[in-house]
Short mmCIF file of C-alpha atoms and ligand atoms in Angstrom, two decimals:
data_model
loop_
_atom_site.label_atom_id
_atom_site.label_comp_id
_atom_site.label_asym_id
_atom_site.label_seq_id
_atom_site.Cartn_x
_atom_site.Cartn_y
_atom_site.Cartn_z
CA MET A 23 -25.39 18.16 -26.80
CA PRO A 24 -24.46 16.69 -23.62
CA THR A 25 -22.55 18.72 -21.26
CA VAL A 26 -19.55 17.41 -19.02
CA GLY A 27 -21.64 18.33 -16.10
CA THR A 28 -24.89 15.91 -17.62
CA ARG A 29 -22.20 13.17 -18.00
CA LEU A 30 -20.52 13.53 -14.84
CA ARG A 31 -23.78 13.51 -12.99
CA GLU A 32 -25.23 10.37 -15.07
CA THR A 33 -22.25 8.51 -14.31
CA THR A 34 -22.34 9.15 -10.64
CA ARG A 35 -25.97 8.05 -10.44
CA ARG A 36 -25.08 4.70 -12.17
CA LEU A 37 -21.79 4.08 -9.84
CA SER A 38 -24.13 5.03 -6.75
CA GLU A 39 -26.89 2.69 -7.68
CA ALA A 40 -23.98 -0.09 -8.02
CA GLY A 41 -23.21 0.30 -4.33
CA VAL A 42 -19.84 2.12 -5.37
CA ALA A 43 -19.39 4.40 -1.84
CA SER A 44 -17.39 7.05 -3.67
CA ALA A 45 -19.62 7.46 -6.91
CA ARG A 46 -19.10 10.97 -7.78
CA HIS A 47 -15.12 10.75 -7.13
CA ASP A 48 -14.77 7.73 -9.42
CA ALA A 49 -16.80 9.26 -12.09
CA ILE A 50 -14.60 12.16 -12.25
CA VAL A 51 -11.67 9.96 -12.22
CA LEU A 52 -12.92 7.83 -15.03
CA ILE A 53 -13.91 10.79 -17.14
CA ALA A 54 -10.55 12.55 -16.62
CA HIS A 55 -8.80 9.17 -17.26
CA THR A 56 -10.49 8.46 -20.53
CA LEU A 57 -10.30 12.27 -21.57
CA GLY A 58 -6.64 12.44 -20.61
CA LEU A 59 -7.03 15.55 -18.35
CA GLU A 60 -6.74 15.95 -14.80
CA PRO A 61 -9.45 15.41 -12.44
CA SER A 62 -9.58 18.87 -11.33
CA TYR A 63 -10.31 20.04 -15.14
CA ILE A 64 -13.37 17.68 -15.07
CA ARG A 65 -14.45 19.23 -11.81
CA THR A 66 -14.48 22.73 -13.33
CA ALA A 67 -15.86 21.83 -16.63
CA ALA A 68 -18.73 20.26 -14.68
CA ALA A 69 -19.26 23.37 -12.24
CA ARG A 70 -19.20 25.56 -15.54
CA ASP A 71 -21.17 23.06 -17.69
CA ASP A 72 -18.94 23.17 -20.46
CA GLU A 73 -19.85 21.18 -23.59
CA TRP A 74 -18.70 17.32 -23.80
CA PRO A 75 -15.53 17.47 -26.23
CA PRO A 76 -16.38 16.36 -29.32
CA GLY A 77 -14.41 13.28 -30.43
CA ALA A 78 -14.03 12.03 -26.90
CA ASP A 79 -14.03 7.98 -26.94
CA LEU A 80 -17.57 7.36 -25.37
CA ASP A 81 -17.16 3.69 -25.82
CA LEU A 82 -14.09 3.37 -23.84
CA LEU A 83 -15.59 5.60 -21.36
CA GLU A 84 -18.67 3.27 -21.26
CA ALA A 85 -16.43 0.24 -21.01
CA ARG A 86 -14.42 1.70 -18.03
CA VAL A 87 -17.68 2.68 -16.28
CA THR A 88 -19.38 -0.73 -16.76
CA ARG A 89 -16.09 -2.37 -15.00
CA ARG A 90 -16.67 -0.07 -12.24
CA ILE A 91 -20.03 -1.02 -11.58
CA ASP A 92 -19.05 -4.60 -11.86
CA ARG A 93 -17.29 -3.45 -8.52
CA GLU A 94 -13.69 -3.65 -10.43
CA PRO A 95 -11.07 -1.35 -8.07
CA LEU A 96 -10.84 2.01 -9.73
CA GLN A 97 -7.15 1.78 -9.56
CA HIS A 98 -7.30 -1.42 -11.53
CA ILE A 99 -9.24 0.39 -14.50
CA THR A 100 -6.81 3.29 -14.26
CA GLY A 101 -3.55 1.28 -13.66
CA LYS A 102 -2.60 3.76 -11.00
CA ALA A 103 -2.58 4.12 -7.17
CA TYR A 104 -1.28 7.08 -4.95
CA PHE A 105 0.47 6.68 -1.72
CA ARG A 106 1.83 9.71 0.08
CA SER A 107 3.77 11.41 -2.45
CA ILE A 108 4.35 8.80 -5.06
CA GLU A 109 2.37 7.41 -8.14
CA LEU A 110 2.47 3.52 -8.18
CA GLN A 111 1.67 1.11 -11.20
CA VAL A 112 -1.16 -1.58 -10.09
CA GLY A 113 -3.20 -4.06 -11.35
CA PRO A 114 -4.61 -7.77 -11.19
CA GLY A 115 -2.31 -9.78 -8.60
CA VAL A 116 -0.95 -6.74 -6.56
CA PHE A 117 -2.47 -5.44 -3.46
CA ILE A 118 -3.68 -1.70 -3.76
CA PRO A 119 -2.27 0.53 -0.91
CA ARG A 120 -4.50 1.71 1.57
CA PRO A 121 -4.65 5.17 3.01
CA GLU A 122 -4.04 4.04 6.51
CA THR A 123 -0.60 2.51 5.29
CA GLU A 124 0.54 5.94 4.67
CA VAL A 125 0.52 6.50 8.43
CA VAL A 126 2.42 3.23 9.13
CA ALA A 127 5.19 4.36 6.47
CA GLY A 128 5.47 7.77 8.16
CA VAL A 129 6.22 6.15 11.63
CA ALA A 130 8.59 4.14 9.81
CA MET A 131 10.24 7.38 8.03
CA ALA A 132 10.48 9.17 11.51
CA TYR A 133 12.66 6.24 12.90
CA ALA A 134 14.90 6.03 9.72
CA ARG A 135 15.30 9.78 10.19
CA GLU A 136 16.50 9.53 13.48
CA ALA A 137 18.96 6.54 12.62
CA LEU A 138 20.25 8.64 9.82
CA GLU A 139 20.90 11.46 12.05
CA MET A 140 22.83 9.18 14.65
CA ARG A 141 24.53 6.78 12.41
CA GLY A 142 25.07 8.95 9.01
CA GLU A 143 23.54 6.08 7.03
CA VAL A 144 20.30 3.95 7.46
CA ARG A 145 19.07 0.67 6.16
CA VAL A 146 15.13 0.02 6.10
CA THR A 147 13.73 -3.16 5.00
CA ASP A 148 10.09 -3.38 3.77
CA LEU A 149 8.69 -6.83 4.24
CA CYS A 150 5.48 -7.86 2.34
CA ALA A 151 6.55 -4.95 0.04
CA GLY A 152 3.50 -5.58 -2.79
CA SER A 153 3.57 -2.75 -4.93
CA GLY A 154 6.46 -0.91 -3.25
CA ALA A 155 4.38 1.61 -1.72
CA ILE A 156 6.07 1.44 1.83
CA GLY A 157 9.58 1.17 0.50
CA ILE A 158 9.39 3.54 -2.66
CA ALA A 159 7.90 6.36 -0.34
CA VAL A 160 10.51 5.86 2.45
CA ALA A 161 13.44 6.09 -0.41
CA THR A 162 11.70 8.95 -1.74
CA GLU A 163 11.17 10.65 1.43
CA VAL A 164 14.16 10.00 3.51
CA PRO A 165 17.21 10.92 1.76
CA TYR A 166 20.20 8.42 1.67
CA ALA A 167 17.80 5.59 2.85
CA GLU A 168 18.92 2.50 1.40
CA VAL A 169 15.99 0.23 0.93
CA SER A 170 15.30 -3.57 0.49
CA MET A 171 11.69 -4.61 -0.27
CA VAL A 172 10.88 -8.47 -0.15
CA GLU A 173 8.09 -9.86 -1.83
CA ALA A 174 7.05 -13.43 -2.14
CA SER A 175 4.22 -13.33 -5.03
CA GLU A 176 5.76 -13.21 -8.57
CA GLU A 177 2.44 -11.41 -9.74
CA ALA A 178 3.34 -8.53 -7.17
CA LEU A 179 6.87 -8.54 -7.65
CA VAL A 180 6.38 -7.68 -11.23
CA TYR A 181 4.76 -4.54 -10.12
CA LEU A 182 7.59 -4.11 -7.37
CA ARG A 183 10.16 -4.06 -9.83
CA LEU A 184 8.30 -1.89 -12.43
CA ASN A 185 7.62 0.91 -9.52
CA ALA A 186 11.14 0.71 -8.17
CA ARG A 187 12.57 1.22 -12.09
CA PHE A 188 10.18 4.18 -12.69
CA GLN A 189 11.87 6.29 -9.88
CA PRO A 190 14.13 9.18 -10.36
CA PRO A 191 17.51 7.73 -10.62
CA GLU A 192 18.65 9.37 -7.08
CA VAL A 193 15.85 7.06 -5.75
CA ARG A 194 16.29 3.92 -7.49
CA ARG A 195 19.39 3.43 -6.91
CA ARG A 196 18.79 3.18 -3.27
CA LEU A 197 16.08 0.55 -3.84
CA ARG A 198 16.53 -3.15 -4.16
CA ALA A 199 13.61 -5.65 -4.61
CA VAL A 200 14.00 -9.13 -3.18
CA TYR A 201 11.83 -12.53 -4.22
CA ALA A 202 11.92 -14.24 -0.81
CA ASP A 203 9.45 -15.26 1.89
CA ALA A 204 9.51 -12.60 4.31
CA ARG A 205 9.53 -15.42 7.20
CA ASN A 206 12.65 -16.69 6.31
CA CYS A 207 14.68 -13.98 4.22
CA LEU A 208 17.83 -13.65 6.25
CA ARG A 209 20.29 -15.08 3.76
CA GLN A 210 19.56 -12.18 1.54
CA PHE A 211 20.83 -9.72 3.47
CA ASP A 212 24.49 -9.41 4.46
CA ALA A 213 24.09 -6.36 6.87
CA CYS A 214 21.54 -5.29 9.84
CA ALA A 215 18.65 -3.17 9.09
CA ASP A 216 17.56 -0.03 11.24
CA VAL A 217 14.29 -0.27 10.63
CA VAL A 218 11.81 -3.06 9.67
CA VAL A 219 8.58 -2.01 8.47
CA THR A 220 5.74 -4.22 7.11
CA ASN A 221 2.12 -4.36 6.37
CA PRO A 222 1.88 -8.18 6.04
CA PRO A 223 -1.49 -10.25 5.39
CA TYR A 224 -3.47 -9.88 8.71
CA VAL A 225 -7.07 -10.77 8.04
CA PRO A 226 -8.38 -13.64 9.93
CA ILE A 227 -9.70 -16.30 7.07
CA SER A 228 -13.29 -15.99 8.96
CA ALA A 229 -13.52 -12.27 8.22
CA VAL A 230 -13.95 -12.34 4.44
CA PRO A 231 -14.16 -8.63 3.51
CA ARG A 232 -17.43 -7.15 2.59
CA ASP A 233 -16.59 -5.09 -0.39
CA PRO A 234 -16.34 -6.97 -3.74
CA GLU A 235 -13.43 -4.75 -4.68
CA VAL A 236 -11.41 -6.07 -1.57
CA ALA A 237 -13.09 -10.16 -1.80
CA LEU A 238 -12.65 -10.27 -5.34
CA HIS A 239 -9.79 -8.44 -6.40
CA ASP A 240 -7.05 -8.06 -3.91
CA PRO A 241 -4.79 -11.49 -3.97
CA PRO A 242 -5.82 -13.63 -1.09
CA GLN A 243 -1.76 -13.81 -0.15
CA ALA A 244 -2.12 -10.21 0.29
CA LEU A 245 -5.09 -10.33 2.87
CA TYR A 246 -5.25 -13.49 5.05
CA GLY A 247 -2.50 -13.76 7.72
CA LEU A 248 -3.47 -17.59 8.44
CA GLY A 249 -4.39 -18.96 12.11
CA ASP A 250 -7.63 -18.53 13.75
CA ASP A 251 -7.09 -14.68 14.70
CA GLY A 252 -5.20 -14.06 11.04
CA LEU A 253 -1.86 -13.64 13.02
CA ASP A 254 0.25 -16.68 12.23
CA VAL A 255 2.44 -14.77 9.06
CA PRO A 256 2.45 -11.55 11.20
CA ARG A 257 4.14 -13.50 14.12
CA ALA A 258 6.39 -15.40 12.20
CA ILE A 259 7.43 -12.24 10.61
CA LEU A 260 7.95 -10.55 13.65
CA ASP A 261 10.33 -13.30 14.60
CA GLU A 262 12.43 -12.80 11.17
CA ALA A 263 12.37 -9.13 12.11
CA GLN A 264 14.36 -9.58 15.04
CA ARG A 265 17.12 -11.38 13.27
CA LEU A 266 17.05 -8.66 10.70
CA LEU A 267 17.47 -5.60 12.89
CA ARG A 268 20.70 -4.60 14.68
CA VAL A 269 20.28 -4.05 18.32
CA GLY A 270 18.52 -0.66 18.90
CA GLY A 271 16.72 -0.93 15.72
CA VAL A 272 12.91 -0.68 15.41
CA VAL A 273 10.12 -2.82 13.81
CA VAL A 274 6.87 -1.24 12.69
CA MET A 275 4.40 -3.53 11.83
CA GLU A 276 0.56 -2.83 10.53
CA HIS A 277 -2.18 -4.68 11.87
CA GLY A 278 -6.17 -4.95 12.10
CA ASP A 279 -7.70 -2.63 14.70
CA ASP A 280 -8.46 -5.47 17.02
CA GLN A 281 -5.09 -7.09 16.97
CA GLY A 282 -3.11 -4.45 18.91
CA ALA A 283 -3.01 -6.36 22.27
CA ALA A 284 -2.20 -9.87 20.69
CA LEU A 285 0.74 -8.57 18.84
CA ARG A 286 1.78 -6.71 21.71
CA GLU A 287 1.58 -9.46 24.15
CA TYR A 288 3.31 -11.48 21.59
CA ALA A 289 6.11 -9.10 21.33
CA GLU A 290 6.54 -8.86 25.15
CA SER A 291 6.92 -12.65 25.20
CA SER A 292 10.33 -12.56 23.66
CA GLU A 293 13.33 -11.34 25.48
CA TRP A 294 14.44 -9.65 22.13
CA TRP A 295 11.84 -6.97 21.99
CA GLY A 296 11.46 -3.93 24.16
CA ASP A 297 9.14 -1.04 24.60
CA ALA A 298 6.46 -2.72 22.74
CA HIS A 299 3.60 -0.47 21.95
CA THR A 300 0.61 -0.01 19.67
CA LEU A 301 0.24 3.33 17.66
CA THR A 302 -3.36 4.50 15.96
CA ASP A 303 -4.05 5.55 12.63
CA LEU A 304 -5.85 9.02 11.62
CA THR A 305 -9.12 7.51 12.64
CA GLY A 306 -7.81 6.63 16.25
CA ARG A 307 -7.71 3.08 15.66
CA ASP A 308 -4.95 0.56 16.89
CA ARG A 309 -3.10 0.22 13.71
CA MET A 310 0.58 -0.44 14.36
CA LEU A 311 2.69 -2.28 16.65
CA VAL A 312 6.24 -0.64 17.21
CA ALA A 313 8.91 -2.49 19.17
CA THR A 314 12.62 -2.19 19.65
CA ARG A 315 15.43 -4.99 18.95
CA VAL A 316 17.11 -5.26 22.52
CA GLY A 317 20.24 -7.13 23.28
CA VAL A 318 20.20 -9.82 26.10
C1 SAM B 403 -1.09 -6.48 2.52
S1 SAM B 403 -0.09 -6.63 1.33
C2 SAM B 403 0.67 -5.00 1.83
C3 SAM B 403 1.62 -4.65 0.25
C4 SAM B 403 2.21 -3.35 0.44
N1 SAM B 403 3.13 -3.30 1.53
C5 SAM B 403 1.31 -2.15 0.94
O1 SAM B 403 1.13 -1.89 2.02
O2 SAM B 403 0.49 -1.69 -0.01
C6 SAM B 403 0.76 -7.98 1.69
C7 SAM B 403 1.69 -8.37 0.70
O3 SAM B 403 2.55 -9.14 1.37
C8 SAM B 403 2.81 -10.42 0.39
N2 SAM B 403 3.11 -11.57 1.09
C9 SAM B 403 2.32 -12.43 1.80
N3 SAM B 403 2.85 -13.55 2.40
C10 SAM B 403 4.12 -12.89 2.22
C11 SAM B 403 5.40 -13.82 2.85
N4 SAM B 403 5.31 -14.80 3.50
N5 SAM B 403 6.45 -13.31 2.13
C12 SAM B 403 6.73 -12.17 1.43
N6 SAM B 403 5.46 -11.62 1.25
C13 SAM B 403 4.54 -11.97 1.46
C14 SAM B 403 1.67 -10.25 -0.57
O4 SAM B 403 1.89 -11.01 -1.97
C15 SAM B 403 1.45 -9.23 -0.40
O5 SAM B 403 1.84 -8.34 -1.71
#
């Protein structure tokens, strides 16, 4: 009889041969997902070399492992992604949230808490919301924050609405999903925002990502920021953020690790932005522009 350990080793080997970087992790998640168990249980069962559970659906596991060998993202196979403290539903047509964006969301939360303390209320706008990762995390972690999430892709909007709907009522009632172009969405709002946070598409068209999971499965609209440097869309969104924010409000915009100076310069060239600076992610790479809306 095979054991959990032998099956895990075999699955890990096959994923590793297919070029999957996180082969053991993914093998554990796929086995756990198929058996309806927690990944931690699979780790323990493998370490004890428990017998493979009788009746487990091997065909289903094989189908899922084959999809991963074909480099379909793990999150599309399980239908789930994790972001800070929340679980999101994802699938084809929506961008899979990345760990570096958790830091961007954290910075937006710090500004939102500051505004809440000063004003007793806070409005946050998440432009280019995708699955809702940033916006829903902000509403979850910052009490009373009223969060609007703007998204222009109909496919992504399905997940955005679904994820907003599946939050606890106290969070859900403070979330709003808006179908609009983030470069031109002012008319959707009847009050100024205290914080605009955004992870826009910013990859230059010449820099097609190497990993098939990204190149073939993330929607192009979520990746490519247009223009030679990939910053046409981010610059236009920065212009719109100016119009959405109250004086004293803050924009937090994610960008690529070599785009910090260009976005800072763009913000500094406008009389409506002050204190433009770049913050890094957990690996020390330039990751986000922060700027304050000033009055003139
Ligand atoms: C990099 S993804 C970020 C998604 C999500 N905020 C996250 O961090 O996981 C960019 C998202 O922006 C959306 N998008 C692209 N251009 C847009 C635009 N002009 N207006 C609104 N959304 C846009 C894409 O459909 C995609 O969902």
